[in-house]
Coordinates of C-alpha atoms in Angstrom, one line a residue:
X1385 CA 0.0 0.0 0.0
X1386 CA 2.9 2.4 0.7
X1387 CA 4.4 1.6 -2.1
X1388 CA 1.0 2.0 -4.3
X1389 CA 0.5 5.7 -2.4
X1390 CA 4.3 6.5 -3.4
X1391 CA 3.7 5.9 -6.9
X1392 CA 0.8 8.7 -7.3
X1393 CA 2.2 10.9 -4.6
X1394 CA 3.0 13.4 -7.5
X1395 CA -0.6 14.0 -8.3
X1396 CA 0.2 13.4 -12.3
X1397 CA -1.2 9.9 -12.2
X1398 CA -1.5 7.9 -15.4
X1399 CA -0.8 5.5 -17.6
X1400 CA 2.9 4.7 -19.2
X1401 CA 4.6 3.7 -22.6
X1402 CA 7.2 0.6 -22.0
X1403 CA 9.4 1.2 -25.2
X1404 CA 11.2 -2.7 -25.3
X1405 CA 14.7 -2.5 -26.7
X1406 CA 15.3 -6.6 -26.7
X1407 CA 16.5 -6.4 -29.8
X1408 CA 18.9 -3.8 -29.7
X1409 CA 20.3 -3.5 -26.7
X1410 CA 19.0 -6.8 -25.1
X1411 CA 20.8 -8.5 -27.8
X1412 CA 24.1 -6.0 -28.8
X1413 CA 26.0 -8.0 -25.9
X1414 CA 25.2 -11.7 -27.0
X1415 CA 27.6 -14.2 -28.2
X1416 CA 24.9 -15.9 -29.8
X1417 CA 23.9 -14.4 -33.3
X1418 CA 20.3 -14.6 -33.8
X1419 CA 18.9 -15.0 -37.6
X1420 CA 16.6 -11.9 -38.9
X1421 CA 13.5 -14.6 -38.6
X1422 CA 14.4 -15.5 -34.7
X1423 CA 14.4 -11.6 -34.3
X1424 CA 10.7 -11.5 -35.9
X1425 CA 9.5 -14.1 -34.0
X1426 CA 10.8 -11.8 -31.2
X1427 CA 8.9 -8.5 -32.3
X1428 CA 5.8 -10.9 -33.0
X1429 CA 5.6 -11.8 -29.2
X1430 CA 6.3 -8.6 -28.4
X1431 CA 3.3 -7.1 -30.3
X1432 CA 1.2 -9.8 -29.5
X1433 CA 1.9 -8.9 -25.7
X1434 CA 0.9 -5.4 -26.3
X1435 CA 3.8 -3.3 -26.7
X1436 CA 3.6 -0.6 -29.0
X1437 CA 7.0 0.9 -29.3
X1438 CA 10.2 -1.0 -30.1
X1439 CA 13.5 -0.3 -31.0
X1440 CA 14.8 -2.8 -33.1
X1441 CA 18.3 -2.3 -33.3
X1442 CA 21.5 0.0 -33.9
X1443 CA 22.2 1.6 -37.2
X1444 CA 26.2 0.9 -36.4
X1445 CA 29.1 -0.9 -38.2
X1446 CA 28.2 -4.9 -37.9
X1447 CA 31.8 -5.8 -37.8
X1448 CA 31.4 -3.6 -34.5
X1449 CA 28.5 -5.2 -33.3
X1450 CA 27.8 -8.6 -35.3
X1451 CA 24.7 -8.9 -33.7
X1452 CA 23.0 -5.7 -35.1
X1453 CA 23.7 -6.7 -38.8
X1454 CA 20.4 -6.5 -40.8
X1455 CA 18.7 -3.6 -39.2
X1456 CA 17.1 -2.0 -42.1
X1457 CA 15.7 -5.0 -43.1
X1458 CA 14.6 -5.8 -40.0
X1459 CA 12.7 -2.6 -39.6
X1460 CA 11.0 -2.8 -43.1
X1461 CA 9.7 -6.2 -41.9
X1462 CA 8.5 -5.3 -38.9
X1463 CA 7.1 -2.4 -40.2
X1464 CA 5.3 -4.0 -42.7
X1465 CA 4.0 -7.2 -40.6
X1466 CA 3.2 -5.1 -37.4
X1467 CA 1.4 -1.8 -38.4
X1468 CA 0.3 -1.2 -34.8
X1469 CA 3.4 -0.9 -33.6
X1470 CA 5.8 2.3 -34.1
X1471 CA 9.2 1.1 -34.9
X1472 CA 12.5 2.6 -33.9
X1473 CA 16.1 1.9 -34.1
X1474 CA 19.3 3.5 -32.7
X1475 CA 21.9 5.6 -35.0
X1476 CA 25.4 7.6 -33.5
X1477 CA 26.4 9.2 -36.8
X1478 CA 25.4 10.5 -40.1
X1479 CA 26.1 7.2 -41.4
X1480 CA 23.4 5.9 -39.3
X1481 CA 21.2 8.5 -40.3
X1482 CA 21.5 8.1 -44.0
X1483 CA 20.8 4.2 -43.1
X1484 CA 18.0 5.2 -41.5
X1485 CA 16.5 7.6 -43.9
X1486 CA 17.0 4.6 -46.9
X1487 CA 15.1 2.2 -44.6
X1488 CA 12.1 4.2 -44.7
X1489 CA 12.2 5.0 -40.4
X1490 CA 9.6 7.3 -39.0
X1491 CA 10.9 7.2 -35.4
X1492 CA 14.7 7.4 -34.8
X1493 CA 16.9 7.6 -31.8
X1494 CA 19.8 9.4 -31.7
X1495 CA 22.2 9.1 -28.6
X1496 CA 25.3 11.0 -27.1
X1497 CA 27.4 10.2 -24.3
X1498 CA 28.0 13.2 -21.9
X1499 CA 31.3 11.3 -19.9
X1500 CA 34.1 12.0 -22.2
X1501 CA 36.0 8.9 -21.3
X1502 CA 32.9 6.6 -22.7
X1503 CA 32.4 9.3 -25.6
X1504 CA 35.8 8.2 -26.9
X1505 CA 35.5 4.8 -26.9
X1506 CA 31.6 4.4 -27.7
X1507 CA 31.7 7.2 -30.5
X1508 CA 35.8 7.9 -30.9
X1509 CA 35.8 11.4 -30.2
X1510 CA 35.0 13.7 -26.9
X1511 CA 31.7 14.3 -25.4
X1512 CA 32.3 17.9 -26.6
X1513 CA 32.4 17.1 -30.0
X1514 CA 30.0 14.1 -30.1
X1515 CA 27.5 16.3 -28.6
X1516 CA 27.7 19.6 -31.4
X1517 CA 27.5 16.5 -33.9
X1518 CA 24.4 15.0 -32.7
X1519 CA 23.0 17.8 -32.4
X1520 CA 23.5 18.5 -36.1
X1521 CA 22.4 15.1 -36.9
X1522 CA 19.0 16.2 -35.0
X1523 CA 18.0 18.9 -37.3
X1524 CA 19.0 16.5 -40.6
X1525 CA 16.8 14.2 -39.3
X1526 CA 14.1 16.3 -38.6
X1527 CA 14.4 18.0 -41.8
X1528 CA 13.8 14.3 -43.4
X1529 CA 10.5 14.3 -41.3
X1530 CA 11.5 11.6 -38.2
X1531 CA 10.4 12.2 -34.9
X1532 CA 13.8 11.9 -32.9
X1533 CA 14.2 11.1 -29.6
X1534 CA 17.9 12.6 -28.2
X1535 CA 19.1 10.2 -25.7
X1536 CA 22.0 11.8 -23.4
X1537 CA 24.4 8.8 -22.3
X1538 CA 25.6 8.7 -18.9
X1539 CA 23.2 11.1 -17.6
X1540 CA 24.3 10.0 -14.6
X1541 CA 27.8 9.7 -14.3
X1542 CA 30.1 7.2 -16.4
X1543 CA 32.2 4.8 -14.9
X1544 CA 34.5 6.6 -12.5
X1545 CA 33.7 9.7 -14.2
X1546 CA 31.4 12.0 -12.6
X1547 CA 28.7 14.3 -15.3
X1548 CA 28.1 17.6 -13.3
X1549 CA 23.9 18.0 -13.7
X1550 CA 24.6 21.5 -15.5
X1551 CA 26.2 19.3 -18.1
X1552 CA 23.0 17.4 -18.6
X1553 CA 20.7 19.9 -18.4
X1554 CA 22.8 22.4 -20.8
X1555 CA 22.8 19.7 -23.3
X1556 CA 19.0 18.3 -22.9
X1557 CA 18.3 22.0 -24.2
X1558 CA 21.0 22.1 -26.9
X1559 CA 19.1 19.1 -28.5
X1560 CA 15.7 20.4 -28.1
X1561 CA 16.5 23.3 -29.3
X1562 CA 17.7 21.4 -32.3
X1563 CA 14.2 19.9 -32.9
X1564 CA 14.2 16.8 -30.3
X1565 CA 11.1 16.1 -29.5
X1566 CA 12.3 13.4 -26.8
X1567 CA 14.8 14.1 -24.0
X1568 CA 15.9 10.4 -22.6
X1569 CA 18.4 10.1 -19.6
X1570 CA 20.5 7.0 -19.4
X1571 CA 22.0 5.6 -16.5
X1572 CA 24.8 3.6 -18.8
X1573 CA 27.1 2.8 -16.0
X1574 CA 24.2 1.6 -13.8
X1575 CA 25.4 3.6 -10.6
X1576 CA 22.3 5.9 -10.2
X1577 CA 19.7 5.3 -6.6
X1578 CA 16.0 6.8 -6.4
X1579 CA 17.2 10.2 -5.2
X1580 CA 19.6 10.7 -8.1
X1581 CA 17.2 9.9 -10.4
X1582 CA 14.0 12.3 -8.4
X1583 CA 16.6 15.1 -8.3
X1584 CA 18.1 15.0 -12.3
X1585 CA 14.1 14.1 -13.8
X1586 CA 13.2 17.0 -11.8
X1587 CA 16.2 19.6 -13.0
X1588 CA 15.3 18.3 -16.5
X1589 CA 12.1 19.2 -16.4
X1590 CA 12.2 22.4 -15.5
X1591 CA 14.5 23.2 -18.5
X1592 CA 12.9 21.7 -21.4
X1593 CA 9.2 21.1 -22.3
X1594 CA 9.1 18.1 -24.1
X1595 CA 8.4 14.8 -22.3
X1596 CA 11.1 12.5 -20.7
X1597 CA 12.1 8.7 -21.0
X1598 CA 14.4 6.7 -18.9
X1599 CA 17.0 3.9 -19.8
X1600 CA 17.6 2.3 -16.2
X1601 CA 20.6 -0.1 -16.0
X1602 CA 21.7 -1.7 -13.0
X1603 CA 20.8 -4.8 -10.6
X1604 CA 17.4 -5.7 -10.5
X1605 CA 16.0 -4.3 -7.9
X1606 CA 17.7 -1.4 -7.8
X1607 CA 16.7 -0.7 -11.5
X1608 CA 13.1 -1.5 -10.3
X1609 CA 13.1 1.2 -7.7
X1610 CA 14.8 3.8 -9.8
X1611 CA 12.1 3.4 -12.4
X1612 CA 9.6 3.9 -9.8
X1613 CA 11.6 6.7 -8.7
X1614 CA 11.4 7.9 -12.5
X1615 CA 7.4 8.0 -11.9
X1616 CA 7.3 9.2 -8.9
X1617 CA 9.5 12.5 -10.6
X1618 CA 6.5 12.4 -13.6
X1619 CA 8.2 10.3 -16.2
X1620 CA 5.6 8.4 -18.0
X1621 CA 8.1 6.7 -21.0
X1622 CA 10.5 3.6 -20.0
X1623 CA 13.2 1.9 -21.8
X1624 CA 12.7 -2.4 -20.9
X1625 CA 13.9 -5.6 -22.5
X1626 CA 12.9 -9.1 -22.0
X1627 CA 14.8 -10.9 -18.9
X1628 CA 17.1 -8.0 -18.0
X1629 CA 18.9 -8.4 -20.8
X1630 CA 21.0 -5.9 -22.2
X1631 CA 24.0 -3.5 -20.9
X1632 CA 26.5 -1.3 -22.0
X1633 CA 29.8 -3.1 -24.2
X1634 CA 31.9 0.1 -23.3
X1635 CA 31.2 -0.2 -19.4
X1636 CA 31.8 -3.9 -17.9
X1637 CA 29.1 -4.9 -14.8
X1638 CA 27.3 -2.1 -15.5
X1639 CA 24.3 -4.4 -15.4
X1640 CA 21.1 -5.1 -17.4
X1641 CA 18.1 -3.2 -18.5
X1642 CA 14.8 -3.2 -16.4
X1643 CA 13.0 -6.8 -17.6
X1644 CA 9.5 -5.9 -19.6
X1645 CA 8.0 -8.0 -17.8
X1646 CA 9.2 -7.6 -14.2
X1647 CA 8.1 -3.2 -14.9
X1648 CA 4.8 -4.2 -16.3
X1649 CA 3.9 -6.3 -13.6
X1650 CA 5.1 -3.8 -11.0
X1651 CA 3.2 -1.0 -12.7
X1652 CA -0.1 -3.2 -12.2
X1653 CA 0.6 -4.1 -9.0
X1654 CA 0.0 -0.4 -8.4
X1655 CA -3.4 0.2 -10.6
X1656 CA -0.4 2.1 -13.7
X1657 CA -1.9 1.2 -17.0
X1658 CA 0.7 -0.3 -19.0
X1659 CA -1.4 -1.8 -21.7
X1660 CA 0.4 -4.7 -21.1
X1661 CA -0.4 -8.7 -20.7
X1662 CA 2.3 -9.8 -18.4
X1663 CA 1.9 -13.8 -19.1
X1664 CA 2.3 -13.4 -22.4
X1665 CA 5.4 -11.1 -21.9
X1666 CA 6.4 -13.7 -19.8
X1667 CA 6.3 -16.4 -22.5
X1668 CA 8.0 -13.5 -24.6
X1669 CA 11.0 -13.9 -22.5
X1670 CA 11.0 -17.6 -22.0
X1671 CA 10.9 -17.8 -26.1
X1672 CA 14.0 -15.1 -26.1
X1673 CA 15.6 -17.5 -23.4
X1674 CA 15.4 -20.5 -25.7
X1675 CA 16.8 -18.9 -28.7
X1676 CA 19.6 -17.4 -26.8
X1677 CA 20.5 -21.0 -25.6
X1678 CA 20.8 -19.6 -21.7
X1679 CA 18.7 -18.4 -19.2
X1680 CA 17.7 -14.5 -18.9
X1681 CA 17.3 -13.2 -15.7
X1682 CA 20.4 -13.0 -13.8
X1683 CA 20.3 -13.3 -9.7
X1684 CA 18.8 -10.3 -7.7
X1685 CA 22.1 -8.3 -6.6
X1686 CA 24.1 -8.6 -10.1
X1687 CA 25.5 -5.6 -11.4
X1688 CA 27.9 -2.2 -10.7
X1689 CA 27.1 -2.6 -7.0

């Protein structure tokens, strides 16, 4: 009951949009490659369970990240197949984008790391310069029509490498400024609690007027209650994938995402409309789980702790 009363306790109750990123970030980590048909199968579930949004992969160099090969044409079948659901995918540079453009993408995601050590090795240059390049990228892509959500990596701090709040706030305005019509704060190095969160949602939105999504890494629990944290501080748009899965190559232990599942069945468990059917995310997972050849979830506790 506390817990239920916590959740509403900003008087901007409500439902929320679970964007599931299973098959981008969920799967950028695994060893095992999964065919563009077991990646379908995937979205299928997905849809079938309700979800609306998904971001089916990254718009990067495969030799990079084998498992993100085939992007485009994933999104053009997914597109086609599920017209209920909007389709996103990931890009970092104006390659990307002009992948993204050819594919036919409505919906693109375009992300920046604020910690200049992770800048370098996620995008090879500074956080300075990756940032005054996104934000170009922004304007391109909203000159080609896509909604574009700006994602700030590291919102929170990267790995050893503390991201003063002015930083993220200066650059959250930077990018809506250059047409964004998304602000999303990720905690990359999973080292963010509630109170971090509450106090950097809350800065945030006092300085730009365009809604706010989270990307919550970290162990389980603690991911659960910064989400809640996240609503609690009026953010109604979360990043999930299946099982947990998911985490950032360029910062080891930094833990998984928040499990579809797991934050849909937390969000009912306090009356928060999700839209969501939880067994048949459930049997999402346990489908993902086979094809992976391992289980998903990994003990309560794992992570940056």
């Amino acid at each position: 009951m506390a817990e239920r009363a916590a959740a509403g306790r900003t008087g901007e109750g409500g439902p929320v949009l679970l964007e599931d990123q299973t098959l981008r970030d969920g799967l950028q980590n695994e060893p095992r490659l999964l065919s563009l048909e077991g990646k379908l199968e995937i979205a299928r579930l997905l849809a079938a369970a309700g979800l609306r949004r998904l971001q089916v992969g990254s718009l990067v160099d495969p030799c990079r990240v084998p498992q993100m090969a085939g992007t485009e044409e994933l999104v053009r079948l997914v597109r086609r197949e599920l017209p209920g659901v909007e389709c996103t995918a990931l890009a970092l540079n104006e390659h990307g984008l002009e992948r993204a453009i050819r594919s036919g993408l409505r919906r693109l995601s375009l992300s920046v790391s604020l910690a200049d050590s992770h800048s370098r090795r996620n995008a090879g240059c500074g956080a300075g310069e990756a940032l005054s390049r996104v934000t170009g990228l922004v304007g391109r892509a909203r000159e080609e029509g896509m909604v574009v959500r700006a994602g700030l990596q590291c919102a929170f701090g990267g790995d050893g490498e503390p991201v003063p709040w002015r930083q993220v706030v200066a650059a959250a305005g930077q990018l809506v400024a250059a047409g964004a019509a998304e602000i999303n704060l990720a905690d990359t190095a999973g080292k963010a609690g509630p109170d971090d969160v509450v106090r950097l949602v809350g800065r945030v939105r006092r300085a730009v007027a365009v809604p706010l999504s989270l990307h919550l890494h970290g162990p389980r629990e603690r991911a659960l209650a910064n989400l809640l944290a996240g609503y609690r501080a009026g953010v109604r748009l979360f990043d999930v994938a299946l099982g947990g899965l998911g985490g950032c190559p360029f910062v080891p232990g930094a833990g998984g995402n928040v499990a579809t599942e797991e934050a849909a069945e937390r969000f009912a468990s306090l009356g928060v409309p999700t839209g969501l059917d939880v067994q048949a995310l459930a049997a999402a997972a346990d489908h993902t789980a086979r094809l992976l050849g391992r289980p998903l979830h990994p003990p309560s506790g794992r992570g940056s702790d």
